[in-house]
mmCIF file of C-alpha atoms in Angstrom:
data_model
loop_
_atom_site.group_PDB
_atom_site.id
_atom_site.type_symbol
_atom_site.label_atom_id
_atom_site.label_comp_id
_atom_site.label_asym_id
_atom_site.label_seq_id
_atom_site.Cartn_x
_atom_site.Cartn_y
_atom_site.Cartn_z
ATOM 1 C CA MET A 3 -1.361 23.156 21.485
ATOM 2 C CA SER A 4 -2.065 26.421 19.943
ATOM 3 C CA ARG A 5 -2.958 27.165 16.462
ATOM 4 C CA LYS A 6 0.680 29.077 15.871
ATOM 5 C CA PHE A 7 2.545 26.165 17.098
ATOM 6 C CA LYS A 8 0.705 23.658 15.069
ATOM 7 C CA ILE A 9 1.662 25.486 12.180
ATOM 8 C CA TRP A 10 5.229 25.822 13.268
ATOM 9 C CA LEU A 11 5.540 22.168 14.322
ATOM 10 C CA PRO A 12 6.373 20.653 10.841
ATOM 11 C CA HIS A 13 9.262 23.079 10.320
ATOM 12 C CA ILE A 14 10.620 22.232 13.537
ATOM 13 C CA ARG A 15 10.670 18.762 13.085
ATOM 14 C CA LEU A 16 12.207 18.951 9.486
ATOM 15 C CA ASN A 17 14.956 21.154 11.176
ATOM 16 C CA GLN A 18 15.482 18.238 13.864
ATOM 17 C CA GLU A 19 15.594 15.756 11.048
ATOM 18 C CA LYS A 20 18.184 17.615 9.010
ATOM 19 C CA LEU A 21 20.217 17.963 11.906
ATOM 20 C CA ALA A 22 19.812 14.423 12.924
ATOM 21 C CA VAL A 23 21.081 13.193 9.353
ATOM 22 C CA LYS A 24 23.775 15.610 9.210
ATOM 23 C CA THR A 25 25.410 14.710 12.297
ATOM 24 C CA ALA A 26 24.877 10.529 12.161
ATOM 25 C CA ASP A 27 27.554 8.469 11.615
ATOM 26 C CA ALA A 28 25.195 6.065 9.452
ATOM 27 C CA ILE A 29 21.695 6.109 8.290
ATOM 28 C CA PHE A 30 19.737 3.347 7.697
ATOM 29 C CA VAL A 31 16.577 3.140 5.112
ATOM 30 C CA PRO A 32 14.114 0.386 3.970
ATOM 31 C CA CYS A 33 14.465 1.284 0.193
ATOM 32 C CA LYS A 34 16.627 2.795 -2.524
ATOM 33 C CA GLN A 35 14.132 5.528 -3.120
ATOM 34 C CA ASP A 36 14.759 6.847 0.472
ATOM 35 C CA LYS A 37 18.596 6.568 0.116
ATOM 36 C CA ASN A 38 18.107 8.466 -3.246
ATOM 37 C CA PHE A 39 16.041 10.965 -1.707
ATOM 38 C CA LEU A 40 18.544 11.602 1.049
ATOM 39 C CA MET A 41 21.433 12.027 -1.493
ATOM 40 C CA SER A 42 19.731 14.385 -3.601
ATOM 41 C CA ASN A 43 17.759 16.624 -1.515
ATOM 42 C CA LEU A 44 20.049 16.618 1.649
ATOM 43 C CA ARG A 45 23.409 15.981 0.214
ATOM 44 C CA VAL A 46 24.192 13.014 2.055
ATOM 45 C CA LYS A 47 27.304 10.896 1.349
ATOM 46 C CA PRO A 48 26.558 7.452 -0.119
ATOM 47 C CA SER A 49 28.678 5.808 2.114
ATOM 48 C CA LYS A 50 26.596 7.049 5.143
ATOM 49 C CA VAL A 51 23.372 5.276 4.083
ATOM 50 C CA PHE A 52 22.735 1.790 4.091
ATOM 51 C CA THR A 53 19.437 -0.053 2.725
ATOM 52 C CA ILE A 54 18.072 -2.597 4.840
ATOM 53 C CA PRO A 55 14.148 -3.662 3.634
ATOM 54 C CA ARG A 56 11.664 -4.058 6.550
ATOM 55 C CA GLY A 57 10.657 -7.875 7.297
ATOM 56 C CA VAL A 58 7.157 -9.468 7.771
ATOM 57 C CA SER A 59 5.516 -11.680 10.307
ATOM 58 C CA ARG A 60 5.842 -15.613 9.728
ATOM 59 C CA GLU A 61 2.016 -15.396 10.688
ATOM 60 C CA LEU A 62 1.129 -14.111 7.364
ATOM 61 C CA PHE A 63 2.435 -17.370 5.656
ATOM 62 C CA VAL A 64 0.401 -19.615 7.492
ATOM 63 C CA ASN A 65 -2.873 -21.276 5.881
ATOM 64 C CA ASN A 66 -3.143 -19.049 2.855
ATOM 65 C CA ASN A 67 -6.123 -21.046 1.406
ATOM 66 C CA LYS A 68 -8.322 -18.000 0.385
ATOM 67 C CA LYS A 69 -11.922 -18.468 1.695
ATOM 68 C CA GLY A 70 -13.342 -14.970 0.660
ATOM 69 C CA ARG A 71 -15.699 -13.672 -1.988
ATOM 70 C CA ASP A 72 -13.776 -13.469 -5.178
ATOM 71 C CA LYS A 73 -14.557 -9.715 -5.959
ATOM 72 C CA ASP A 74 -13.176 -8.556 -2.511
ATOM 73 C CA LEU A 75 -10.681 -5.929 -2.506
ATOM 74 C CA ILE A 76 -8.666 -4.373 0.278
ATOM 75 C CA PHE A 77 -6.871 -1.221 0.812
ATOM 76 C CA VAL A 78 -4.476 -0.898 3.741
ATOM 77 C CA GLY A 79 -3.472 2.762 4.720
ATOM 78 C CA TRP A 80 -4.159 6.161 6.349
ATOM 79 C CA TRP A 81 -6.584 8.296 4.103
ATOM 80 C CA GLY A 82 -4.654 10.828 2.649
ATOM 81 C CA GLN A 83 -3.879 12.199 -0.693
ATOM 82 C CA ARG A 84 -0.512 10.902 -0.669
ATOM 83 C CA LYS A 85 -1.868 7.476 -0.460
ATOM 84 C CA GLY A 86 -3.383 7.675 -3.670
ATOM 85 C CA ILE A 87 -6.976 7.891 -2.537
ATOM 86 C CA LYS A 88 -8.366 9.919 -5.367
ATOM 87 C CA TYR A 89 -7.363 7.305 -7.967
ATOM 88 C CA LEU A 90 -8.493 4.476 -5.489
ATOM 89 C CA GLY A 91 -12.211 5.909 -5.739
ATOM 90 C CA GLU A 92 -11.819 6.581 -9.346
ATOM 91 C CA ALA A 93 -10.774 2.707 -10.008
ATOM 92 C CA PHE A 94 -13.034 0.988 -7.414
ATOM 93 C CA THR A 95 -16.107 3.253 -9.119
ATOM 94 C CA GLN A 96 -14.980 1.749 -12.374
ATOM 95 C CA VAL A 97 -14.780 -2.008 -10.883
ATOM 96 C CA CYS A 98 -18.272 -1.408 -9.745
ATOM 97 C CA ARG A 99 -19.881 -0.438 -13.001
ATOM 98 C CA ARG A 100 -18.757 -4.072 -14.575
ATOM 99 C CA TYR A 101 -19.147 -5.914 -11.476
ATOM 100 C CA PRO A 102 -21.574 -4.465 -9.174
ATOM 101 C CA GLU A 103 -21.377 -7.019 -6.673
ATOM 102 C CA ALA A 104 -17.505 -6.079 -6.067
ATOM 103 C CA ARG A 105 -16.583 -5.215 -2.377
ATOM 104 C CA LEU A 106 -14.085 -2.993 -1.033
ATOM 105 C CA THR A 107 -12.361 -3.210 2.715
ATOM 106 C CA ILE A 108 -10.397 0.101 4.008
ATOM 107 C CA VAL A 109 -8.365 -0.590 6.812
ATOM 108 C CA GLY A 110 -6.507 1.765 8.918
ATOM 109 C CA SER A 111 -7.754 4.695 7.324
ATOM 110 C CA LYS A 112 -7.447 6.896 11.068
ATOM 111 C CA ALA A 113 -10.147 9.229 9.487
ATOM 112 C CA ASP A 114 -13.801 9.889 10.080
ATOM 113 C CA ASP A 115 -16.034 7.379 7.843
ATOM 114 C CA GLY A 116 -17.786 10.610 6.183
ATOM 115 C CA GLU A 117 -14.450 11.678 5.115
ATOM 116 C CA VAL A 118 -13.591 8.085 3.293
ATOM 117 C CA TYR A 119 -17.056 7.777 1.835
ATOM 118 C CA ALA A 120 -16.728 11.145 0.343
ATOM 119 C CA SER A 121 -14.111 9.649 -2.239
ATOM 120 C CA PHE A 122 -16.721 7.401 -3.763
ATOM 121 C CA PRO A 123 -20.274 8.006 -5.348
ATOM 122 C CA PRO A 124 -23.181 7.173 -3.187
ATOM 123 C CA CYS A 125 -24.039 4.701 -5.385
ATOM 124 C CA ILE A 126 -21.461 2.423 -4.010
ATOM 125 C CA HIS A 127 -21.102 3.182 -0.427
ATOM 126 C CA ASP A 128 -22.823 0.071 0.393
ATOM 127 C CA ASN A 129 -19.961 -1.795 -1.113
ATOM 128 C CA ILE A 130 -17.474 -0.473 1.292
ATOM 129 C CA LYS A 131 -16.593 -1.422 4.406
ATOM 130 C CA VAL A 132 -14.305 0.950 6.454
ATOM 131 C CA HIS A 133 -11.997 0.322 9.613
ATOM 132 C CA ARG A 134 -10.255 3.200 11.208
ATOM 133 C CA SER A 135 -8.030 0.982 12.890
ATOM 134 C CA MET A 136 -7.635 -2.751 13.613
ATOM 135 C CA PRO A 137 -5.246 -4.793 15.814
ATOM 136 C CA HIS A 138 -2.827 -6.754 13.568
ATOM 137 C CA SER A 139 -3.915 -9.999 14.389
ATOM 138 C CA ASN A 140 -7.272 -9.118 12.939
ATOM 139 C CA LEU A 141 -5.414 -7.537 10.076
ATOM 140 C CA ILE A 142 -3.856 -10.747 9.093
ATOM 141 C CA LYS A 143 -7.631 -12.597 9.094
ATOM 142 C CA GLU A 144 -8.493 -9.636 6.603
ATOM 143 C CA TYR A 145 -5.387 -10.337 4.456
ATOM 144 C CA LYS A 146 -6.299 -13.924 4.152
ATOM 145 C CA ARG A 147 -9.894 -13.458 3.365
ATOM 146 C CA HIS A 148 -8.992 -11.270 0.195
ATOM 147 C CA LYS A 149 -7.486 -12.092 -2.927
ATOM 148 C CA ILE A 150 -6.611 -8.707 -4.537
ATOM 149 C CA MET A 151 -4.857 -5.494 -2.784
ATOM 150 C CA ILE A 152 -4.840 -2.049 -4.127
ATOM 151 C CA PHE A 153 -1.838 0.127 -3.272
ATOM 152 C CA PRO A 154 -1.939 3.562 -5.309
ATOM 153 C CA SER A 155 0.127 5.584 -3.328
ATOM 154 C CA LEU A 156 1.915 8.778 -5.037
ATOM 155 C CA PHE A 157 4.916 8.678 -2.826
ATOM 156 C CA GLU A 158 6.255 5.981 -0.732
ATOM 157 C CA GLY A 159 9.208 4.799 0.868
ATOM 158 C CA PHE A 160 8.670 1.226 1.827
ATOM 159 C CA GLY A 161 5.256 0.638 2.691
ATOM 160 C CA MET A 162 4.545 -2.544 4.892
ATOM 161 C CA ALA A 163 0.972 -3.091 3.655
ATOM 162 C CA PHE A 164 1.985 -4.163 0.318
ATOM 163 C CA LEU A 165 4.553 -6.661 1.580
ATOM 164 C CA GLU A 166 2.099 -8.163 4.166
ATOM 165 C CA GLY A 167 -0.284 -8.376 1.434
ATOM 166 C CA MET A 168 2.246 -10.349 -0.704
ATOM 167 C CA ALA A 169 3.150 -12.554 2.404
ATOM 168 C CA ALA A 170 -0.436 -13.400 2.350
ATOM 169 C CA GLY A 171 -0.507 -14.357 -1.132
ATOM 170 C CA LEU A 172 -2.770 -11.557 -2.504
ATOM 171 C CA ALA A 173 -2.147 -10.139 -6.117
ATOM 172 C CA VAL A 174 -1.109 -6.663 -5.323
ATOM 173 C CA VAL A 175 -1.903 -3.966 -7.565
ATOM 174 C CA ALA A 176 0.470 -0.971 -6.826
ATOM 175 C CA SER A 177 1.639 2.352 -8.467
ATOM 176 C CA TRP A 178 5.484 1.996 -9.492
ATOM 177 C CA GLU A 179 6.876 3.848 -6.455
ATOM 178 C CA GLY A 180 9.378 3.367 -3.602
ATOM 179 C CA GLY A 181 9.759 0.039 -2.266
ATOM 180 C CA ALA A 182 6.832 -1.623 -4.434
ATOM 181 C CA ARG A 183 8.761 -0.860 -7.391
ATOM 182 C CA GLU A 184 11.864 -2.758 -6.227
ATOM 183 C CA ILE A 185 10.109 -5.651 -5.071
ATOM 184 C CA ILE A 186 7.491 -6.299 -7.505
ATOM 185 C CA ARG A 187 8.319 -7.633 -10.968
ATOM 186 C CA ASP A 188 5.057 -6.918 -13.224
ATOM 187 C CA ARG A 189 2.877 -9.694 -13.770
ATOM 188 C CA GLU A 190 5.291 -12.008 -12.128
ATOM 189 C CA ASN A 191 4.516 -11.556 -8.332
ATOM 190 C CA GLY A 192 2.223 -8.423 -8.710
ATOM 191 C CA ILE A 193 1.102 -5.864 -10.846
ATOM 192 C CA LEU A 194 2.653 -2.278 -11.462
ATOM 193 C CA VAL A 195 0.820 0.710 -12.902
ATOM 194 C CA PRO A 196 1.461 4.491 -13.657
ATOM 195 C CA PRO A 197 0.745 6.755 -10.557
ATOM 196 C CA ARG A 198 -2.253 9.112 -10.745
ATOM 197 C CA SER A 199 -4.086 6.629 -13.046
ATOM 198 C CA GLY A 200 -7.524 5.480 -11.653
ATOM 199 C CA LYS A 201 -8.170 4.183 -15.223
ATOM 200 C CA SER A 202 -4.911 1.941 -14.899
ATOM 201 C CA LEU A 203 -5.566 0.680 -11.567
ATOM 202 C CA ALA A 204 -9.418 -0.456 -12.691
ATOM 203 C CA GLU A 205 -8.132 -2.300 -15.860
ATOM 204 C CA LYS A 206 -5.772 -4.086 -13.734
ATOM 205 C CA VAL A 207 -7.857 -5.448 -11.167
ATOM 206 C CA ILE A 208 -10.412 -5.927 -13.696
ATOM 207 C CA TYR A 209 -8.170 -8.079 -15.537
ATOM 208 C CA LEU A 210 -7.219 -10.095 -12.459
ATOM 209 C CA LEU A 211 -10.745 -10.427 -11.548
ATOM 210 C CA GLU A 212 -11.230 -12.037 -14.849
ATOM 211 C CA ASN A 213 -8.317 -14.155 -14.819
ATOM 212 C CA GLU A 214 -8.378 -16.499 -11.782
ATOM 213 C CA ASP A 215 -5.387 -18.510 -12.770
ATOM 214 C CA ILE A 216 -3.281 -15.897 -13.332
ATOM 215 C CA ARG A 217 -4.338 -14.200 -10.359
ATOM 216 C CA GLU A 218 -3.494 -17.138 -8.139
ATOM 217 C CA LYS A 219 -0.126 -17.534 -9.950
ATOM 218 C CA ILE A 220 0.766 -14.005 -9.093
ATOM 219 C CA GLY A 221 -0.504 -14.604 -5.343
ATOM 220 C CA GLN A 222 1.772 -17.683 -5.211
ATOM 221 C CA ARG A 223 4.957 -15.944 -6.296
ATOM 222 C CA ALA A 224 4.156 -12.926 -4.132
ATOM 223 C CA ALA A 225 4.313 -14.973 -0.978
ATOM 224 C CA GLU A 226 7.479 -16.698 -2.362
ATOM 225 C CA THR A 227 9.013 -13.311 -2.674
ATOM 226 C CA ALA A 228 7.830 -12.190 0.651
ATOM 227 C CA ARG A 229 9.729 -15.036 2.210
ATOM 228 C CA ASN A 230 12.752 -13.491 1.489
ATOM 229 C CA TYR A 231 11.774 -10.358 3.896
ATOM 230 C CA THR A 232 11.284 -12.727 7.097
#
């Protein structure tokens, strides 16, 4: 593929998507934020857009007895600025200052390990495990090995990762964007924080690490909520 074509490819795809939206009889989206985007930016009539949330595998609900280390955190998603990786780096650095034994598992980065580690200071690289990709069956095992998920996206429709984490009984700390904001009730079945705030992410993660009973209750309620999406 030529460099010139690569530059124009996103514009070609955008025009194709606009045409598809314009000519479609009905459009199905997974969350209200996506619906609002179509109505505001592409002037789609509300009557054409239907919101149907995604569902999760029932395997995630089986045997959710957490056997991992108490201070193991997990992030699932590709490695890009839209996913809030800058603030993940800031947050985990602060968590490690309080708890040097904390560990972070990163799954599905789709990036070179060096690019991922560059988001963190060298002194905590040994606290981080990166998986560029992973079979879903193994990802389910990873969910069950952890107790807290960090989901700091800056823009997100209805991400599957946070819902899968909830289904597996994790306490999810997420930015109040997209589908997460529609499903998570702050301090009931998850924790919501302002986008672009590593400090807020760190504070809430530390709060959960220091309050195991609250963390467990949030995880239990998260799994109950996720059952509505099977």
